[in-house]
Amino acid sequence: PSRHAADPIDSLPPTFRWGVATSSYQIEGAVAEDGRTPSIWDTFCRVPGAVANGDDGDVACDHYHRMPADVALIADLGLDTYRFSVAWPRVQPGGRGPANPAGLAFYDRLVDELLGRGVDPWVTLYHWDLPQELEDAGGWPVRDTAYRFADYAELVFARLGDRVKTWTTLNEPWCSAMLGYAYGDHAPGRRDLGDGIAAVHHLLLGHGLATQRLRAAAPAPVELGITLNLAPADPATDSPADRDAARAADGLANRIYLDPLFHGRYPQDVLADLAAEGVRVPVRDGDLEVIATPIDVLGVNYYFGQLHSGVDEQGRERDEGGRPVRRVVPRDLPRTAMGWEIVPESFTDLLVRLHRDYPGVPLVITENGAAFDDRPDEDGFVADDDRVAYLTEHLRAVARARSAGADVRGYFAWSLLDNFEWAYGYDKRFGIVRVDYDTQRRTPKRSALWYRDTVRRVRDRA
Ligand code: PNW
């Protein structure tokens, strides 16, 4: 085959990792089995109006009882890696104290099932299901939670570390901290900027402490990392006000995580913005050294980019309270069912920018995908050409970023299955495999077959 591939996807190397991702609360169900205690999401789902249709994760995709068949699905798609998360309240009920062997046994079986089918397990330790008891003790705004997380990480590692070689501490601390504690859209539903920022710091501290503990506990080399959802923030125009709005948005979405992780400091401009709101980051001596503990891989979740403006519709740069105007300017671009603008070019820009500003750390796309208004035929098959187009364009964006020097090592589609999409409940479907929630039947969508064929083609070319 020619070295100059017509499709940039065909330039991805033979060593490139191909996978799918899920998370515990979104697929497992079985919320009261084998000693699992409630998480903040079990509680939040019971708050009237918090989740669409009053949906919850009680049953979800019933993955807890269908795990071997779901693993078979992954293997049949020809994928080499599966990214899943461990439910903290399953393996350490209440968030402290001894392990729950029955809860750990599930992940033990999952790992063995994967390895038996030639699929590499990638474990995420925290994908948002904080034990409710820890929330009752203050949650992520409280410093102690970081230490509880490090203990929990060690306990999972002690059981799975002999077979799992890649570990992600946190999934998307922006969502945990800001959606959970500052904006109230996610569990536990608090709305306080100070709580949100304290949560940011304690999540990062927990990440650093856990990284140190796992590194010390590992007998052989392991790959340790964190996954961030990074949101490209571009100015709507070249005006100083719009550029400042984009700077501020980038600061709070991206640099407040990246700078401490890779440069050992919080960005000054973000600290100044927060101080203007009367908020400070609760940093203690030595915290930043812990947070900047070297990692082996940065997980990047990308869904959309946004344009930002510092000017309102009337041309004013200050709101009534004298604060700078901050607003997202919608573009005339196609959107997913989430209302998210489809901007693959921003994905390339983001990866190239990471390579430039935070050089040296390999990148893996730990999530990328889209919800669309799927219409199954009478056999449950979904001809999701919109999702195929989304995934194709975004994989091309990854390949282009690699050609521009970004060290991207792999790609995980979000998600294997339609699942519990947080505050949107079961309304929004991100799966490449359809789930019929009445029968729990799984039917690969056209996008799953496309993904299988693409992976096979790229591997065969090599
Ligand atoms: C991620 N935003 O969440 C999560 O890691 C997944 O669990 C989730 O299902 C997936 O993306 C799709 O939403 C996000 O508002 C939630 O920017 C919200 C945002 C981004 C990511």
XYZ file of C-alpha atoms and ligand atoms in Angstrom:
483
model
C 0.000 0.000 0.000
C 1.066 3.588 -0.646
C 2.626 5.544 2.190
C 0.675 8.607 1.158
C -2.747 7.625 2.333
C -5.670 9.336 0.671
C -7.573 9.286 3.953
C -5.577 10.722 6.891
C -7.014 7.954 9.101
C -4.953 5.454 7.118
C -1.781 7.193 8.272
C -2.378 6.129 11.893
C 0.385 3.718 12.902
C 0.084 -0.021 13.627
C 0.870 0.648 17.294
C -2.111 2.980 17.611
C -4.564 1.813 20.311
C -8.201 1.388 19.442
C -10.885 1.132 22.062
C -14.253 2.014 23.481
C -15.065 3.610 26.822
C -17.842 3.355 29.421
C -18.274 4.267 33.080
C -19.606 2.380 36.064
C -22.731 4.338 37.032
C -23.730 4.828 33.413
C -23.929 1.110 32.564
C -23.740 -1.213 35.579
C -27.099 -1.011 37.373
C -27.229 -3.431 40.355
C -26.870 -0.461 42.669
C -27.743 -2.353 45.848
C -26.002 -5.655 45.124
C -23.030 -7.327 46.772
C -22.609 -4.616 49.361
C -22.582 -1.508 47.151
C -23.659 1.617 49.030
C -25.229 4.738 47.454
C -23.123 7.239 45.560
C -23.899 10.928 45.067
C -25.550 9.991 41.761
C -28.016 7.592 43.426
C -28.979 10.460 45.703
C -29.059 13.132 43.000
C -31.330 11.044 40.759
C -33.929 11.193 43.519
C -33.984 14.996 43.617
C -37.136 16.048 41.740
C -36.222 17.711 38.453
C -32.508 16.887 38.643
C -32.495 14.228 35.896
C -34.661 14.093 32.750
C -37.783 11.933 33.163
C -36.724 11.136 36.726
C -34.353 8.510 35.255
C -31.729 6.827 37.422
C -28.947 4.239 37.185
C -30.735 1.507 39.162
C -30.736 -0.838 36.163
C -29.004 1.162 33.388
C -27.595 -1.359 30.858
C -27.616 -4.131 33.472
C -23.947 -4.566 32.638
C -23.264 -5.954 36.118
C -25.196 -9.080 35.090
C -24.286 -9.079 31.388
C -20.591 -8.346 31.596
C -19.264 -11.410 29.695
C -21.569 -10.753 26.730
C -20.541 -7.081 26.678
C -16.874 -8.052 26.676
C -17.586 -10.417 23.776
C -19.085 -7.470 21.910
C -15.859 -5.489 22.328
C -13.738 -8.417 21.185
C -16.003 -9.034 18.176
C -15.465 -5.417 17.102
C -11.746 -6.217 16.943
C -10.780 -3.571 19.505
C -7.603 -3.945 21.542
C -8.490 -1.854 24.606
C -11.461 -1.234 26.887
C -11.679 1.786 29.188
C -14.054 1.315 32.118
C -14.361 2.770 35.605
C -14.528 1.231 39.053
C -17.455 2.196 41.287
C -15.926 3.398 44.536
C -19.041 2.577 46.643
C -18.920 -1.006 45.324
C -15.373 -1.755 46.358
C -15.089 0.414 49.485
C -18.598 1.042 50.805
C -18.891 4.329 52.616
C -15.657 5.570 51.055
C -13.310 4.559 53.857
C -12.136 1.481 55.668
C -11.622 -2.048 54.387
C -12.318 -3.285 50.880
C -15.551 -5.060 50.011
C -14.345 -8.364 48.482
C -17.664 -9.011 46.694
C -17.454 -5.647 44.941
C -13.831 -6.117 43.945
C -14.644 -9.598 42.637
C -16.762 -8.086 39.850
C -13.844 -6.053 38.482
C -11.568 -9.024 38.964
C -13.828 -11.102 36.717
C -14.116 -8.244 34.222
C -10.334 -7.918 33.930
C -9.898 -11.668 33.473
C -12.684 -11.801 30.902
C -11.013 -8.983 28.927
C -7.552 -10.507 29.084
C -8.960 -13.881 28.063
C -10.280 -12.246 24.904
C -7.125 -10.308 24.134
C -8.501 -6.919 25.198
C -6.342 -4.653 27.389
C -8.131 -3.246 30.454
C -7.713 0.503 31.117
C -9.069 1.384 34.546
C -10.447 4.768 35.537
C -10.637 5.019 39.314
C -13.131 7.860 39.555
C -15.862 8.584 37.050
C -18.096 10.637 39.368
C -19.687 8.074 41.703
C -18.451 9.449 45.036
C -19.726 7.436 48.021
C -22.595 9.421 49.535
C -21.060 9.107 52.995
C -18.052 11.116 51.831
C -20.356 13.783 50.411
C -22.121 13.892 53.771
C -18.694 14.572 55.297
C -18.207 17.543 52.924
C -17.416 15.974 49.545
C -14.686 17.246 47.214
C -14.639 20.794 48.648
C -13.173 19.177 51.773
C -9.470 18.338 51.824
C -9.899 14.970 53.526
C -11.656 13.579 50.434
C -8.339 13.750 48.531
C -6.756 11.434 51.106
C -9.749 9.099 51.076
C -9.373 8.877 47.279
C -5.692 7.960 47.562
C -6.542 5.158 50.035
C -9.251 3.875 47.708
C -6.892 3.982 44.708
C -4.354 1.885 46.585
C -6.970 -0.657 47.565
C -8.134 -1.179 43.965
C -4.550 -1.332 42.760
C -3.727 -4.022 45.333
C -6.358 -6.263 43.740
C -6.023 -5.485 40.008
C -2.490 -4.095 39.695
C -1.017 -7.468 38.767
C -3.042 -7.482 35.500
C -4.016 -3.858 34.762
C -1.134 -1.856 33.304
C -2.839 1.489 32.627
C -4.538 3.536 35.323
C -6.428 6.806 35.112
C -7.037 8.541 38.410
C -9.889 10.922 37.534
C -12.272 11.364 34.659
C -12.964 15.027 33.849
C -12.402 16.879 37.113
C -14.045 19.935 35.474
C -17.360 18.070 35.424
C -16.995 16.783 38.999
C -16.022 20.167 40.378
C -17.891 22.722 38.295
C -21.016 20.864 37.153
C -21.263 19.191 40.568
C -20.424 21.973 43.019
C -20.479 25.326 41.191
C -23.284 25.042 38.620
C -25.449 22.326 40.204
C -26.187 20.398 36.973
C -24.546 17.212 38.212
C -24.399 15.435 41.557
C -24.289 16.561 44.271
C -26.032 19.623 42.803
C -24.381 22.406 44.788
C -24.200 25.913 43.351
C -21.284 27.761 44.866
C -18.207 28.913 42.949
C -16.031 28.688 46.060
C -17.069 25.054 46.588
C -16.393 24.342 42.915
C -12.878 25.770 43.064
C -12.098 23.996 46.346
C -13.278 20.799 44.626
C -10.928 21.469 41.677
C -7.984 21.690 44.049
C -8.863 18.650 46.124
C -9.545 16.545 43.032
C -6.106 17.488 41.673
C -4.533 16.814 45.061
C -6.264 13.417 45.204
C -4.938 12.683 41.710
C -1.376 13.528 42.780
C -1.548 11.529 46.007
C -3.016 8.504 44.222
C -0.352 8.731 41.505
C 2.385 8.664 44.147
C 0.803 5.727 45.981
C 0.351 3.636 42.827
C 3.854 4.389 41.604
C 5.230 3.254 44.961
C 3.060 0.135 45.056
C 3.769 -1.002 41.487
C 6.287 -3.841 41.285
C 6.642 -3.411 37.494
C 6.232 -0.306 35.328
C 2.644 0.918 35.024
C 1.184 3.739 32.970
C -0.452 6.371 35.147
C -2.494 9.346 34.015
C -5.524 11.569 34.310
C -8.309 12.348 31.845
C -9.415 15.933 31.215
C -12.301 17.164 29.117
C -10.675 20.018 27.258
C -12.820 22.664 25.622
C -11.193 24.825 22.966
C -12.206 28.444 23.592
C -11.741 30.754 20.619
C -12.508 34.482 20.540
C -15.576 35.403 18.460
C -13.627 38.331 16.941
C -10.147 39.772 17.284
C -11.356 42.521 19.633
C -9.571 42.827 22.997
C -12.835 42.123 24.869
C -13.506 38.906 22.945
C -9.919 37.785 23.298
C -10.094 38.372 27.023
C -13.330 36.366 27.259
C -11.667 33.461 25.407
C -8.639 33.706 27.707
C -10.865 33.542 30.792
C -12.896 30.607 29.439
C -9.732 28.721 28.483
C -8.356 29.422 31.947
C -11.300 27.965 33.835
C -11.906 25.043 31.460
C -8.366 23.972 30.601
C -5.381 25.756 32.127
C -6.596 25.519 35.736
C -5.976 21.746 35.354
C -3.110 21.633 32.846
C -0.855 24.221 34.478
C -0.714 22.663 37.958
C -0.385 19.148 36.489
C 2.450 19.998 34.107
C 3.960 23.263 35.354
C 3.312 22.943 39.086
C 1.413 26.240 39.386
C -2.055 27.673 38.954
C -2.335 30.242 36.153
C -1.996 33.789 37.541
C -4.716 35.251 35.330
C -7.213 32.630 36.508
C -6.323 33.272 40.159
C -6.882 36.989 39.528
C -10.282 36.351 37.872
C -11.298 34.194 40.838
C -10.051 36.734 43.382
C -12.299 39.315 41.701
C -15.189 36.962 42.543
C -13.973 36.656 46.119
C -12.727 33.091 45.613
C -9.307 31.673 46.384
C -7.856 28.213 45.802
C -7.220 26.454 49.149
C -3.589 25.567 48.381
C -1.272 24.464 51.169
C 2.512 24.231 51.111
C 3.651 21.245 49.075
C 0.318 20.643 47.320
C 1.529 21.786 43.919
C 4.546 19.447 44.067
C 2.148 16.556 44.723
C -0.196 17.605 41.921
C 2.708 17.878 39.474
C 3.907 14.324 40.165
C 4.999 13.110 36.717
C 2.459 11.071 34.762
C 2.880 8.826 31.738
C -0.147 9.729 29.666
C -2.710 12.507 29.424
C -6.218 11.393 28.526
C -8.091 13.904 26.402
C -11.882 13.886 26.093
C -13.085 16.086 23.266
C -16.662 16.780 22.203
C -16.939 20.373 20.912
C -15.362 23.820 20.673
C -16.913 27.204 21.416
C -16.582 30.856 20.460
C -16.465 33.368 23.320
C -17.300 37.038 23.462
C -16.712 39.740 26.042
C -19.367 42.027 24.574
C -23.140 41.701 24.996
C -25.755 42.181 22.253
C -25.892 45.923 23.072
C -22.143 46.305 22.707
C -21.469 46.614 26.447
C -18.355 45.077 27.978
C -19.660 45.149 31.582
C -22.827 43.704 33.078
C -25.053 45.458 35.644
C -22.791 44.283 38.472
C -19.726 45.790 36.748
C -18.330 42.354 35.852
C -16.816 41.689 32.434
C -19.353 40.194 30.011
C -18.750 36.487 29.345
C -20.854 34.761 26.750
C -20.728 31.940 24.246
C -21.545 32.982 20.702
C -23.397 30.294 18.734
C -22.132 29.497 15.267
C -24.082 28.389 12.270
C -22.620 24.886 12.455
C -24.225 21.430 12.588
C -24.854 20.215 16.129
C -25.291 16.900 17.893
C -28.409 15.984 19.888
C -26.697 17.577 22.909
C -26.715 20.905 21.049
C -22.918 20.745 20.854
C -21.369 22.330 17.753
C -19.502 19.891 15.524
C -16.013 21.376 15.079
C -13.377 18.762 14.203
C -10.854 21.526 13.324
C -10.878 22.612 16.973
C -9.887 19.052 17.926
C -6.769 19.263 15.743
C -5.963 22.728 17.131
C -6.383 21.486 20.713
C -4.023 18.521 20.269
C -1.390 20.626 18.520
C -1.671 23.244 21.255
C -1.197 20.599 23.989
C 1.904 19.380 22.186
C 3.238 22.968 22.062
C 2.318 24.198 25.565
C 2.709 20.949 27.541
C 5.334 18.998 25.572
C 6.638 15.578 26.467
C 3.530 13.773 27.664
C 1.920 11.243 25.319
C -1.749 11.871 24.604
C -4.583 9.401 24.282
C -8.092 10.322 23.225
C -9.994 8.690 26.082
C -13.397 9.867 24.831
C -14.861 11.248 21.626
C -18.287 10.638 20.200
C -21.752 12.041 19.765
C -25.416 11.674 20.640
C -27.811 11.769 17.716
C -31.500 11.176 17.326
C -31.207 7.456 16.524
C -34.105 5.802 14.664
C -33.965 2.012 14.915
C -35.650 -0.119 12.260
C -37.934 -3.014 13.245
C -34.887 -5.196 13.944
C -33.352 -2.595 16.224
C -30.677 -1.642 13.692
C -29.668 2.028 13.574
C -28.209 3.369 10.316
C -26.424 6.209 12.118
C -24.644 7.849 9.218
C -24.455 11.080 11.237
C -22.415 9.314 13.926
C -20.213 7.629 11.312
C -19.536 11.070 9.812
C -18.791 12.565 13.249
C -16.339 9.788 14.149
C -14.710 9.866 10.705
C -14.133 13.628 10.800
C -12.788 13.505 14.352
C -10.433 10.607 13.631
C -9.147 12.583 10.657
C -8.641 15.508 13.014
C -6.536 13.268 15.273
C -4.496 12.004 12.322
C -3.874 15.599 11.172
C -2.740 16.589 14.656
C -0.291 13.680 14.623
C 1.097 14.836 11.274
C 1.589 18.253 12.888
C 3.637 16.653 15.662
C 1.127 15.858 18.411
C 2.045 12.562 20.116
C -1.398 10.907 20.127
C -1.174 7.193 20.885
C -4.754 5.975 20.800
C -8.461 6.637 20.487
C -11.501 5.477 22.478
C -14.978 5.995 21.107
C -17.550 7.176 23.637
C -19.393 4.951 24.091
C -19.650 1.195 23.628
C -23.316 1.256 24.640
C -26.180 3.698 24.833
C -26.252 4.464 28.539
C -27.341 6.730 31.399
C -26.329 10.163 30.116
C -26.244 11.901 33.509
C -28.716 14.789 33.802
C -30.171 13.812 30.395
C -31.081 10.326 31.598
C -31.637 7.769 28.829
C -32.814 10.376 26.310
C -29.392 10.953 24.812
C -27.741 8.004 23.096
C -23.955 8.002 22.609
C -23.511 4.270 21.943
C -22.080 2.656 18.839
C -24.214 -0.253 20.031
C -27.927 0.309 20.597
C -29.499 -0.757 23.869
C -33.201 -1.539 23.968
C -33.962 -0.656 27.583
C -37.092 -2.853 27.640
C -35.299 -6.046 26.671
C -31.622 -5.078 27.283
C -30.940 -6.325 23.773
C -27.708 -4.943 22.244
C -27.616 -4.241 18.503
C -24.456 -2.855 16.896
C -25.264 0.324 14.948
C -23.794 1.098 11.548
C -21.145 3.147 13.406
C -19.977 0.027 15.270
C -19.557 -1.875 12.007
C -17.798 1.132 10.472
C -15.465 1.310 13.492
C -14.676 -2.413 13.281
C -13.894 -2.129 9.557
C -11.821 1.031 10.014
C -9.673 -0.483 12.756
C -9.146 -3.620 10.695
C -8.214 -1.604 7.586
C -5.723 0.620 9.405
C -4.098 -2.375 11.090
C -3.924 -4.348 7.831
C -2.293 -1.473 5.971
C 0.569 -1.413 8.391
C -18.346 13.229 29.438
N -19.869 19.523 29.018
O -19.147 14.154 30.112
C -18.252 12.038 30.367
O -16.944 11.588 30.616
C -19.159 10.905 29.997
O -19.476 10.189 31.151
C -20.364 11.431 29.268
O -21.328 10.435 29.030
C -19.880 12.035 27.959
O -18.880 13.002 28.177
C -20.982 12.660 27.115
O -21.571 13.745 27.777
C -19.287 15.472 29.758
O -20.905 20.063 29.431
C -20.388 16.128 30.259
O -19.005 20.161 28.408
C -20.577 17.460 30.021
C -19.653 18.156 29.266
C -18.538 17.511 28.746
C -18.359 16.161 29.001
